[in-house]
Coordinates of C-alpha atoms and ligand atoms in Angstrom, one line a residue:
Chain A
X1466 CA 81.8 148.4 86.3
X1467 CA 78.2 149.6 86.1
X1468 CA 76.9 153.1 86.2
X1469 CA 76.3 154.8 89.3
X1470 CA 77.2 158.5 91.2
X1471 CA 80.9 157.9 92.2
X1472 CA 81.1 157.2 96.5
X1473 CA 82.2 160.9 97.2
X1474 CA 82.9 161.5 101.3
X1475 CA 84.7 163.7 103.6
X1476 CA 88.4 162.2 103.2
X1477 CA 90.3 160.4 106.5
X1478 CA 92.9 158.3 106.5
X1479 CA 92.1 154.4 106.9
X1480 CA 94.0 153.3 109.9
X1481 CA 93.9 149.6 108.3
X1482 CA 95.8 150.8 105.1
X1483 CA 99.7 150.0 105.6
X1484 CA 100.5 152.7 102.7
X1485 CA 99.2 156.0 101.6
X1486 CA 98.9 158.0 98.7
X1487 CA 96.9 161.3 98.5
X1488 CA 96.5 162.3 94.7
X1489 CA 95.4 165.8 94.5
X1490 CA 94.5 168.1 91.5
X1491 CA 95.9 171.6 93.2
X1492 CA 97.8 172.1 96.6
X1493 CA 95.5 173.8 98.1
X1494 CA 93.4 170.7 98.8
X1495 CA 93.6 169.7 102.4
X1496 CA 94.5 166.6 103.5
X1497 CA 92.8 163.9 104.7
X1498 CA 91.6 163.9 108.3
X1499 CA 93.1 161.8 111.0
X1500 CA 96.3 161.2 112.4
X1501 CA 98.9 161.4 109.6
X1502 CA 100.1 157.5 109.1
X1503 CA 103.9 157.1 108.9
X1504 CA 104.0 155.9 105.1
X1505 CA 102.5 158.7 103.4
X1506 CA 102.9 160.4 100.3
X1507 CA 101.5 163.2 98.5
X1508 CA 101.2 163.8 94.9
X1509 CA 99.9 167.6 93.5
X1510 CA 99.6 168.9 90.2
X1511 CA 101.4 172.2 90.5
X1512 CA 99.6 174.7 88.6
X1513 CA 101.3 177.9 90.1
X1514 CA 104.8 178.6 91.6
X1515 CA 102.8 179.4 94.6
X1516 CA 102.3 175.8 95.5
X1517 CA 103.4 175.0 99.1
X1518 CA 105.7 172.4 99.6
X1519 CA 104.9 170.8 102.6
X1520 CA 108.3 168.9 103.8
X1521 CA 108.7 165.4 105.2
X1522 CA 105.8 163.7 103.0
X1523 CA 106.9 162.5 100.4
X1524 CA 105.7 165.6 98.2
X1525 CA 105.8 165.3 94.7
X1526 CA 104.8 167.6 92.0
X1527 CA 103.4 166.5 88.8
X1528 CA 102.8 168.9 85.6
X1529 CA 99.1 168.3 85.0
X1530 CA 96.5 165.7 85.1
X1531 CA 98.1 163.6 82.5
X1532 CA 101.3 163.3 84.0
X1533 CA 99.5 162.1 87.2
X1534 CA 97.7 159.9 85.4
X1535 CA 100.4 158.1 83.9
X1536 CA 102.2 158.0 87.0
X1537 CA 99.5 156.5 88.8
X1538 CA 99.3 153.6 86.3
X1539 CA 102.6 152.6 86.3
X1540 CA 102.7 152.7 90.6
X1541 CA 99.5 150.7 90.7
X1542 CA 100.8 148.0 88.2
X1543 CA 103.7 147.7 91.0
X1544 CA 101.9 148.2 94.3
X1545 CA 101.4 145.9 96.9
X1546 CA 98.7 145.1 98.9
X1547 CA 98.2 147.2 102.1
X1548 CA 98.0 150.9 99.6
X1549 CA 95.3 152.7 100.3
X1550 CA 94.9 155.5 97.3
X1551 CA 92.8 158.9 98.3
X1552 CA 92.1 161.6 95.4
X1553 CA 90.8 165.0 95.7
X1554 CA 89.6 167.6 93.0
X1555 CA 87.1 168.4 90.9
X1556 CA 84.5 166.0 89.3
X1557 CA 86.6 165.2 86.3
X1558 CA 89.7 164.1 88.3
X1559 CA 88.1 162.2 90.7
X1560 CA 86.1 160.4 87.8
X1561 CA 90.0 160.2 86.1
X1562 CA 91.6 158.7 89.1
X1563 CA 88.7 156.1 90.1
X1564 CA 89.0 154.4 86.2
X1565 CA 92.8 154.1 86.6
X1566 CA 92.0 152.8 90.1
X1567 CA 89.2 150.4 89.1
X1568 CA 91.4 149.1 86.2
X1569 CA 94.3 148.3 88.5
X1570 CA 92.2 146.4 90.2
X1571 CA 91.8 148.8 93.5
X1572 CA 88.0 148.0 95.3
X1573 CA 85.9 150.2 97.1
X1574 CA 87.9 149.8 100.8
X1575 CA 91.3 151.2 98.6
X1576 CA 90.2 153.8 96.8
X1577 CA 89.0 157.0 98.4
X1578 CA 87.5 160.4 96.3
X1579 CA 87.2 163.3 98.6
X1580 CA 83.7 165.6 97.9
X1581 CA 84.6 166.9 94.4
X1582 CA 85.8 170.6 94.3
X1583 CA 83.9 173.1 91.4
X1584 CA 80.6 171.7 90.0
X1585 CA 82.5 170.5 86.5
X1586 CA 82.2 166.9 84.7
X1587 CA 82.7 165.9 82.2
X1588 CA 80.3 164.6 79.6
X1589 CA 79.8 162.1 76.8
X1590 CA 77.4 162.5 74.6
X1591 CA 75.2 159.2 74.1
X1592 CA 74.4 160.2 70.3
X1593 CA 78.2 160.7 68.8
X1594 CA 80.5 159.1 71.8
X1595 CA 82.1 162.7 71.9
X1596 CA 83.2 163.6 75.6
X1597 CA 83.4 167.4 76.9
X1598 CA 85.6 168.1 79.8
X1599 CA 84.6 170.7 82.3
X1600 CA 81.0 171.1 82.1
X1601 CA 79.3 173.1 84.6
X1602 CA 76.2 172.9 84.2
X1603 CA 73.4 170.8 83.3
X1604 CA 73.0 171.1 79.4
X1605 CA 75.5 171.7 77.1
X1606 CA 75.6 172.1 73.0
X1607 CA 77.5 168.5 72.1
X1608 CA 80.3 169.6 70.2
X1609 CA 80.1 166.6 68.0
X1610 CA 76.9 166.4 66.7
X1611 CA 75.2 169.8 67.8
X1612 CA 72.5 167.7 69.9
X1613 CA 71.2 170.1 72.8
X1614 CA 72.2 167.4 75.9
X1615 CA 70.6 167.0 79.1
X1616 CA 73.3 166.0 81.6
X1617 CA 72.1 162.8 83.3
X1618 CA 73.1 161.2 87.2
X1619 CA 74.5 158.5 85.8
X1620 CA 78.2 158.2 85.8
X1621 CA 80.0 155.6 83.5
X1622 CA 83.3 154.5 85.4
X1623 CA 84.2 153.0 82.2
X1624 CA 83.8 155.8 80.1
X1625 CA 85.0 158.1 83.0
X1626 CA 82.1 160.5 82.4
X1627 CA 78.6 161.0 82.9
X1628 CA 76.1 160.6 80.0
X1629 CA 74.7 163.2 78.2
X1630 CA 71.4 162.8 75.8
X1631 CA 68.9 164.8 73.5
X1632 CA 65.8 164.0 75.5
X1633 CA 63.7 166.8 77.0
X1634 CA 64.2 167.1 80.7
X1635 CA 61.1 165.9 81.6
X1636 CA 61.4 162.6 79.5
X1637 CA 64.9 162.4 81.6
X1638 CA 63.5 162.9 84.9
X1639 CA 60.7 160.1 83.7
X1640 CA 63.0 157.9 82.9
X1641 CA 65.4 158.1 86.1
X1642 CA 62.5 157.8 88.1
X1643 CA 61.6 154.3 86.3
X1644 CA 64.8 153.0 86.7
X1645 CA 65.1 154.2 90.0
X1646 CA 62.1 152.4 91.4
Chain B
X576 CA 54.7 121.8 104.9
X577 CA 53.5 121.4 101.1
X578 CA 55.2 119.8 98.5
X579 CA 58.7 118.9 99.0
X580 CA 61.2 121.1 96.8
X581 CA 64.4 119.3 96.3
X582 CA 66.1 116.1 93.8
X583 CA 65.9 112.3 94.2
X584 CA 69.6 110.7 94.2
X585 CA 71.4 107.9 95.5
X586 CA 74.8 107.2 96.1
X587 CA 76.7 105.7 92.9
X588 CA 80.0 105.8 94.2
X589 CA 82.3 105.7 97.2
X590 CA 85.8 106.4 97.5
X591 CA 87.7 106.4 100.9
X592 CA 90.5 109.0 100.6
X593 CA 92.1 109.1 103.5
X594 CA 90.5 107.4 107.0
X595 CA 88.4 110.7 107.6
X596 CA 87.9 111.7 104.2
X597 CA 85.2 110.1 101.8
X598 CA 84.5 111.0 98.2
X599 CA 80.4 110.3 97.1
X600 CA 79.1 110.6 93.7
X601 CA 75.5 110.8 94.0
X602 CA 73.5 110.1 90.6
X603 CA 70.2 111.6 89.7
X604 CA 67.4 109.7 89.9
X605 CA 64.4 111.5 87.0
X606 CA 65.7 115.0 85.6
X607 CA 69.3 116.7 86.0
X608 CA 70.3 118.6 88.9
X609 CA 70.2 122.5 88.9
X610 CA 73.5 124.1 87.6
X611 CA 76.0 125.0 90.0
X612 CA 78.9 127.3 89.9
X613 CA 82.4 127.5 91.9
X614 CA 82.0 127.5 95.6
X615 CA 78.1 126.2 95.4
X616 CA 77.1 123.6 98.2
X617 CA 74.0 121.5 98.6
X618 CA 72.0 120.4 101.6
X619 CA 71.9 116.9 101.7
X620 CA 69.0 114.7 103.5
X621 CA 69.7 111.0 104.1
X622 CA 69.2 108.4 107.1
X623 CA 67.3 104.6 108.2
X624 CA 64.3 104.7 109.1
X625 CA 65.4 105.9 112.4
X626 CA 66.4 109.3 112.2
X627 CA 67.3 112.0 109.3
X628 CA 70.3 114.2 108.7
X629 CA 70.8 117.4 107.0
X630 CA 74.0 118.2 106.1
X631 CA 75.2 120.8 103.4
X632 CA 78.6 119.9 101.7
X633 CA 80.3 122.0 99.0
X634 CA 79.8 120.3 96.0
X635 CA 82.9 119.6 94.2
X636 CA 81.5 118.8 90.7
X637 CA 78.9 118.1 88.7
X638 CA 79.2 116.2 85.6
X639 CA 78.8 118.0 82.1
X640 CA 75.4 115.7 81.7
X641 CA 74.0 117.4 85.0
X642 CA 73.5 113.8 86.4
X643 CA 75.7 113.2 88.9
X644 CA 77.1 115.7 92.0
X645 CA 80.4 114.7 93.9
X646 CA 80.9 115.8 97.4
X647 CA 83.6 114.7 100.2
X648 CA 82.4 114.2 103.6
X649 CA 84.6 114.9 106.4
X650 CA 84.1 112.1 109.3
X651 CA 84.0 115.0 112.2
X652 CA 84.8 114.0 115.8
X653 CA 82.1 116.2 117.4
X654 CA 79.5 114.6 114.4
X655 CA 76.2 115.0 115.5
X656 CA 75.9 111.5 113.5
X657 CA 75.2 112.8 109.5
X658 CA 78.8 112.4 108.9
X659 CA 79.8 109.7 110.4
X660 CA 76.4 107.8 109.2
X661 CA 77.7 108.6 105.4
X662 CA 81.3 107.2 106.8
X663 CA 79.6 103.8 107.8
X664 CA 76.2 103.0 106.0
X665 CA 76.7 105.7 102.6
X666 CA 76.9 102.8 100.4
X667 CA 75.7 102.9 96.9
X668 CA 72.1 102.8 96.4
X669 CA 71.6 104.4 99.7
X670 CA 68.9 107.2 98.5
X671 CA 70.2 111.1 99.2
X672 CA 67.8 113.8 99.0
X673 CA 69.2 116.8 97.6
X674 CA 67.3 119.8 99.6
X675 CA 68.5 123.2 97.5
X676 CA 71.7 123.9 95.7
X677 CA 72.9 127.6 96.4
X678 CA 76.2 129.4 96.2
X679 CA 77.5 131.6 99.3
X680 CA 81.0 131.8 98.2
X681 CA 81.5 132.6 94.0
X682 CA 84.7 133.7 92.3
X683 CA 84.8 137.1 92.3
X684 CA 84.8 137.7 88.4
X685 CA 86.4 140.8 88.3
X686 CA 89.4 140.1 90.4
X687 CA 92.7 140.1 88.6
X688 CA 94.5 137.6 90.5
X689 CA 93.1 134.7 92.9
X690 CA 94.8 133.5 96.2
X691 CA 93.0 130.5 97.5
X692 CA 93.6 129.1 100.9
X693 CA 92.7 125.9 102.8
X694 CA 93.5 123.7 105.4
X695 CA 91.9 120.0 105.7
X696 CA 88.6 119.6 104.2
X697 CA 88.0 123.0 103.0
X698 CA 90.1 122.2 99.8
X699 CA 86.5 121.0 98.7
X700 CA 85.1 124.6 97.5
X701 CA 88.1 124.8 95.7
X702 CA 89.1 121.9 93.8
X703 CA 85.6 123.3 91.6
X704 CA 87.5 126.5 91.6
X705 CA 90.8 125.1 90.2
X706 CA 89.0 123.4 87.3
X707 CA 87.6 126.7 86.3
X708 CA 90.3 129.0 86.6
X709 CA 92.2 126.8 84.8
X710 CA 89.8 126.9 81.9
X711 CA 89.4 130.5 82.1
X712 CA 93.2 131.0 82.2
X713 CA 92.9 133.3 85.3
X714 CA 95.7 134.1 86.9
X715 CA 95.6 131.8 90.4
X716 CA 97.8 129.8 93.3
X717 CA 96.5 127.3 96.0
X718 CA 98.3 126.9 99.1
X719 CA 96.5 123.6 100.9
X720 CA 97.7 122.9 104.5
X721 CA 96.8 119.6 105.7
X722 CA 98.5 117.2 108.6
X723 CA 101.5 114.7 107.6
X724 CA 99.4 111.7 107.7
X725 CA 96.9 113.0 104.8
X726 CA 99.5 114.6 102.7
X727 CA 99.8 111.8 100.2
X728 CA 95.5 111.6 99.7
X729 CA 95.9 115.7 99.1
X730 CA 98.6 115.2 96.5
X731 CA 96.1 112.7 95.1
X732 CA 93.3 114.8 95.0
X733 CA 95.3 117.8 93.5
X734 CA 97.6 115.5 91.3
X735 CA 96.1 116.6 88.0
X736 CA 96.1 120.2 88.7
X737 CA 98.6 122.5 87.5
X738 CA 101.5 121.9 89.7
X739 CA 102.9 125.5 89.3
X740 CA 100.2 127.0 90.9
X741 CA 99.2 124.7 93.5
X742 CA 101.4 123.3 97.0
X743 CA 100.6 121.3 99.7
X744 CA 102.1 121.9 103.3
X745 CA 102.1 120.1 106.3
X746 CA 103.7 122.6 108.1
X747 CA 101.6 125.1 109.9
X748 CA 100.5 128.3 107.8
X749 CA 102.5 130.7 110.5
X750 CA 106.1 128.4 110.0
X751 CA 106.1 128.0 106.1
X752 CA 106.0 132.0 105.5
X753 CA 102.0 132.5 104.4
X754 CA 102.3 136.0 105.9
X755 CA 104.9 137.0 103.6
X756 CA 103.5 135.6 100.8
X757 CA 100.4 137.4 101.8
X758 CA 102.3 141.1 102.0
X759 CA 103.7 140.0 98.5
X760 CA 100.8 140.1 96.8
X761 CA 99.7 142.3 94.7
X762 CA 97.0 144.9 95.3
X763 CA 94.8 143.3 92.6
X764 CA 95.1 139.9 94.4
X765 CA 91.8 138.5 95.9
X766 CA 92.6 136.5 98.8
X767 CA 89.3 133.2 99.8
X768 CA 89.8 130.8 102.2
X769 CA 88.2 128.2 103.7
X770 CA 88.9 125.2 106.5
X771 CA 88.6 124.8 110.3
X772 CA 88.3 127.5 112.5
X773 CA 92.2 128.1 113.9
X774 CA 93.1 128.4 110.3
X775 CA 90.2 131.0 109.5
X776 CA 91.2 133.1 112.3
X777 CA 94.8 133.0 111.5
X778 CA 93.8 134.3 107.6
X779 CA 91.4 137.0 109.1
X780 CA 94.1 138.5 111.5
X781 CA 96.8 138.4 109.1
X782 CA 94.8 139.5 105.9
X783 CA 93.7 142.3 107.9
X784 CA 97.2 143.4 109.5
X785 CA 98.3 143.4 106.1
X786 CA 96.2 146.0 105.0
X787 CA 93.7 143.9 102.4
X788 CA 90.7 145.8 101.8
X789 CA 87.6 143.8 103.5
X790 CA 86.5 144.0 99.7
X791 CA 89.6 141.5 98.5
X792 CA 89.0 138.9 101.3
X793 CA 86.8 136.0 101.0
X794 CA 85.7 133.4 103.4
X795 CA 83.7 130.2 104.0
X796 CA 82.9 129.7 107.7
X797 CA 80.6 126.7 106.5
X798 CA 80.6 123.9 108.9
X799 CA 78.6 121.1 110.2
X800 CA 76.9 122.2 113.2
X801 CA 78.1 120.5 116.5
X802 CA 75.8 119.3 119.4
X803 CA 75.7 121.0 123.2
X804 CA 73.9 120.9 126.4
X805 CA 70.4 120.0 125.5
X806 CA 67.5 123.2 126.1
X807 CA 63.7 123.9 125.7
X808 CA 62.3 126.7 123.4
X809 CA 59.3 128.4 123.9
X810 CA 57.3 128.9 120.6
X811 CA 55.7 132.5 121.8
X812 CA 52.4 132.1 118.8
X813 CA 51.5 129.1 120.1
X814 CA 52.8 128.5 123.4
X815 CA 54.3 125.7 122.0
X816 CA 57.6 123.9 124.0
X817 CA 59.7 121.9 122.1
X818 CA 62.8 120.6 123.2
X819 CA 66.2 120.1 121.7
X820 CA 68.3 117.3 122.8
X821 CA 71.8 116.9 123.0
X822 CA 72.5 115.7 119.8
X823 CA 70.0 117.6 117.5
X824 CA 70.2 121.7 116.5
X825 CA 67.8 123.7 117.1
X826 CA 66.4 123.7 113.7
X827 CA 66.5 119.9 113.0
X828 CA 64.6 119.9 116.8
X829 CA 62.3 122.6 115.0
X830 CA 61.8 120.3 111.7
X831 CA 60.8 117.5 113.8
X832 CA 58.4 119.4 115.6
X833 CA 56.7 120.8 112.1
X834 CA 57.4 124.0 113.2
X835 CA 57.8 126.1 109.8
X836 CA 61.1 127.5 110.5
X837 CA 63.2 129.3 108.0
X838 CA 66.4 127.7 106.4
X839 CA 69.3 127.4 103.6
X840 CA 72.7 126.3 104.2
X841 CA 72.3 124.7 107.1
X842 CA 75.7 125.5 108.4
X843 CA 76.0 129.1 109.8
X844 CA 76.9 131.0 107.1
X845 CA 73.9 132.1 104.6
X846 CA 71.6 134.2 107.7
X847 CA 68.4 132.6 106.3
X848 CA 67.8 131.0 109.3
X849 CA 67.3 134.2 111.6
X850 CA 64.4 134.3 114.8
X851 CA 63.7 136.8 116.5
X852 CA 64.4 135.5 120.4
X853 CA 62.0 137.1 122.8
X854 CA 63.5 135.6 126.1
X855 CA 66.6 133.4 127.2
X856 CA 70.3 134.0 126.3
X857 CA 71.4 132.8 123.0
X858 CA 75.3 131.0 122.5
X859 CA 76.3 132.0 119.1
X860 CA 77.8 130.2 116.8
X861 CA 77.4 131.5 113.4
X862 CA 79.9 134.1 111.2
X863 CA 76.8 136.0 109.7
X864 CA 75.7 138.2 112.6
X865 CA 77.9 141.5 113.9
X866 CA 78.9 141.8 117.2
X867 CA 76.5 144.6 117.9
X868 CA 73.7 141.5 117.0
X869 CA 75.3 139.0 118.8
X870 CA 75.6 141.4 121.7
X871 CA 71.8 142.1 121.5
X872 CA 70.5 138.8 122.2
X873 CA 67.6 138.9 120.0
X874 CA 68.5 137.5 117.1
X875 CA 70.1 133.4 116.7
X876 CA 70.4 131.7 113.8
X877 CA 69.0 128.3 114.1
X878 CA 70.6 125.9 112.6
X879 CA 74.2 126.7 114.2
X880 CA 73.4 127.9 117.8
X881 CA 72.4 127.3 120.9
X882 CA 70.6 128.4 124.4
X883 CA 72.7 129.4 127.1
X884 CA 69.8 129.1 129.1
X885 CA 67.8 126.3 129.9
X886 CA 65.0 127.7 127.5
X887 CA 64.7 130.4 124.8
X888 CA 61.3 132.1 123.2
X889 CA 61.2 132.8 119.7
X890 CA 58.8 134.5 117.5
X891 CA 57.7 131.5 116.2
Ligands
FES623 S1 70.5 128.3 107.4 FE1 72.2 129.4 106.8 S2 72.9 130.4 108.6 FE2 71.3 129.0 109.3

C-alpha cells in the first residue's frame, strides 16, 4: 500500500454486501445509514457500563482496541466473500482497522471507515521510527529523539500512521505542494 | 500517417489444435519484441495483396530470447475474414505485422488468492497466467469450460500444468456448481475471467449476487469485432463521406480511407478508440462505455460498433 489520506465518508450500508460487520470504537457511534441488512453484526469497545445494548444484532462487546483487533484478524482469516466490514472512531482506529483490513486482503468496495470522530492520529516519527498515539494537533515533541515534528497529510497504511518530520512548516508545505503537482 | 510503429514477423509455426483452434508462433524478423506480461495481447496486421486484417489476440508466450510470440486464433463463425484467413493461408513464412503490444488485463499483484475462469478460447490470457503463478508460487485454480468435442485439445493444452489446481468441464458453468465454489471463496480471492459472451454474463451476475467487491472481479470482454448492416459516416472537418461495408468496422473503413483515427486493441475493450458522434444513432458494442454514455449517443468506439442509422457524423 502507498501513502495517501484514508477514503473517510458518511457510513451506509452496501446493499451488494451479503454480510455485515460494523466495528466501532464506543457505542455511541451511530450506525450506518440505510436499511438495516438481515446479516448484521455489531462489534463495540465498551468503555463504560453505560453502553447500550442494542438487541437482535449480533452485539458484541469487546474490552479495548486490542481485543478488537485481534478479533478482527482471526474473523477475516475465516471470512468469505460477500462481507462487507464498516469501522467508525477516531483517526487512530480507523487507521488500526484499515491495516488489519488491507492485510486480509479486503479492497476498497469491502472496507468502509466512517468520518473519523476527535481530531487524534497517530504519528511516526520519520527520524527514530517511534509512533505516538493520540495526537491532536499538528506538531508534537517526538518522544524518541526530542525532534520538534511537523505532522504531514500523508498517511502510511503500512505503518498505520501518518508521518511526522523535523522540517520547518514552510519547507513541508513546499514539499507537499511538489509532490502534489 | 508517418512512420509505421510496430515489428516485422512471420509465421514460424502452425499447429491445428482442435478444428477451430490454431496455435502460431510468429518469429521476429530484426530486433526482439517488446516484453510482455500476463494477460498482454498484440494487434496483429496480415493479408494478400488484396485486403488487410487487424486482429488483436492475447499473446500466450513469448520466448525467454524475446524472438518469438505464440498466439491461438479462434476460426470465428461471424469472422469478418482475419481469422479465418490465418485458418486457411497462415502458413509459415507468411509475413505478420505486429502493430503494438499492450496489456488490458494484468494479475493483480497484490491479490492473495487467484480464481481464473474461461470458457473456449479465452483460456488464452491465461495459460501466460498459469506459467507465472506457478513460478511465483501464488496461490491459484483454473476452472476451463469448453464443449465435449474439444475437451481432449484443452487437456492437451493444460496437460503440463499443475493438475491440482487446474479442471476442465464440459458441463455448463451453472450444472457443475461454479456458484458455490464462487460463495466459497475467500474474501481475499480475486476472481478474472474471460470467454464468449454467455459465459461473461453468467460470471458478472453471479460474482455480483455473491457479494464480490467490483474491486476483486476481473474481466476480458476482448473479441474480434463482427460485421453488420453496411452505413455511411459523415467526417464533420472535412465533409468527408466514407462508407463502411458489410464486412469491414468502422475503423478498418476509417484506416482505408487515411482518416487519422485513434486506436489500440482493436477489440472493444481498451476506450482508445473513442469519437465524438455529432449526428446518427450509434449500436454499441463495446464493454468500456457506462450506460449513461451509451445512452447519450455521442460517444462510439470505433473499432467495435456500429450505425444504427444509415449514416453517422463524427468529429473527425
Ligand atoms: S481500440 Fe480499444 S476499444 Fe476500440
Amino acid at each position: 500500500m502507498g501513502t495517501s489520506e484514508l477514503p473517510y465518508r458518511p457510513l451506509t450500508f452496501d446493499t451488494d454486501g451479503r454480510r455485515h460487520l460494523f466495528v466501532r470504537e464506543n457505542g455511541m457511534l451511530a450506525f450506518p445509514e440505510g436499511v438495516r441488512p438481515a446479516v448484521f453484526e455489531v462489534w463495540t469497545i465498551e468503555h463504560s457500563s453505560l453502553v447500550k445494548v442494542e438487541p437482535d444484532t449480533g452485539d458484541v462487546q469487546m474490552r479495548s482496541t486490542a481485543d478488537l483487533l485481534e478479533r478482527l484478524v482471526h474473523r477475516l482469516a475465516r471470512e468469505k466473500v460477500g462481507l462487507r466490514l464498516y469501522a467508525a472512531g477516531r483517526p487512530d482506529f480507523l487507521a488500526k482497522v484499515a491495516k488489519v483490513a488491507d492485510e486480509a486482503g479486503l479492497c476498497s468496495g469491502e472496507i468502509m471507515l466512517g468520518e473519523p470522530v476527535g481530531p487524534e492520529r497517530r504519528v511516526f516519527c520519520v527520524h527514530c521510527d517511534t509512533l505516538h498515539d493520540g495526537v491532536s494537533g499538528d506538531t508534537l515533541m517526538c518522544q524518541g529523539c526530542g525532534t520538534k515534528l511537523s505532522v504531514r497529510n500523508h498517511y502510511s497504511r503500512a505503518l498505520g500512521a501518518y508521518m511526522g518530520g523535523g522540517e520547518p512548516a514552510v519547507v513541508i508545505a513546499a514539499m507537499e505542494a511538489v509532490a502534489h503537482g | 500517417m508517418a512512420e509505421r510503429m510496430g515489428f516485422p514477423t512471420s509465421i514460424e509455426r502452425v499447429e491445428r489444435l482442435t478444428p477451430t483452434l490454431r496455435r502460431f508462433v510468429l518469429r521476429a524478423q530484426k530486433q526482439a519484441l517488446p516484453p510482455v506480461s500476463p494477460g498482454s495481447y498484440a494487434t496483429l496486421e496480415f493479408g494478400d495483396g488484396e485486403k488487410v486484417y487487424k486482429n488483436a489476440y492475447s499473446i500466450v508466450m513469448r520466448s525467454e530470447d524475446g524472438l518469438e510470440l505464440t498466439v491461438i486464433v479462434r476460426l470465428a463463425p461471424q469472422s469478418r475474414g482475419g481469422s479465418r484467413f490465418l485458418h486457411e493461408k497462415g502458413q509459415p513464412g507468411l509475413p505478420v505485422w505486429i502493430g503494438s503490444v499492450a496489456n488490458l488485463f494484468p494479475i493483480v499483484k497484490t491479490a492473495r488468492r487467484h480464481l481464473l475462469l474461461s470458457a473456449g478460447i479465452g483460456i488464452t490470457p491465461f495459460l501466460s497466467y498459469l506459467k507465472k503463478m506457478r513460478s511465483i508460487g501464488a496461490d491459484y485454480t483454473l476452472h476451463h469450460f469448453c464443449r465435449p468435442e474439444e475437451r481432449s485439445a484443452f487437456d492437451a493444452l493444460l496437460s503440463e500444468q499443475d493438475q491440482t489446481r487446474v479442471f476442465v468441464h464440459t458441463g455448463l458453468p451453472s450444472e457443475v456448481g461454479l456458484a458455490d465454489w464462487l460463495r466459497d471463496e475467500s474474501i481475499a480471492t480475486h476472481v478474472y475471467f474471460c470467454g464468449p459472451e454467455g459465459f461473461m454474463k453468467w460470471v458478472e451476475e453471479t460474482t455480483h449476487k455473491l457479494g464480490f467487491a467490483p474491486g476483486k472481479v476481473h474481466s476480458e470482454h476482448f473479441f474480434v469485432p463482427e460485421g453488420g448492416r453496411p452505413f455511411e459516416v459523415i467526417l464533420a472537418r472535412s465533409g468527408r463521406r466514407v462508407s463502411v461495408k458489410a464486412d469491414e468496422t468502422l475503423l478498418e473503413a476509417l484506416e482505408l480511407a487515411d482518416v487519422d483515427a485513434p486506436c489500440m486493441c482493436r477489440g472493444g475493450a481498451c476506450g482508445a478508440c473513442e469519437v465524438t458522434v455529432l449526428g446518427g444513432q450509434p449500436d454499441h458494442r463495446d464493454h468500456v462505455l457506462t450506460e449513461a454514455e451509451r445512452a447519450s449517443g455521442n460517444i462510439i468506439l470505433t473499432c467495435v460498433s456500429r450505425a444504427k442509422t444509415d449514416t453517422l457524423t463524427l468529429d473527425l
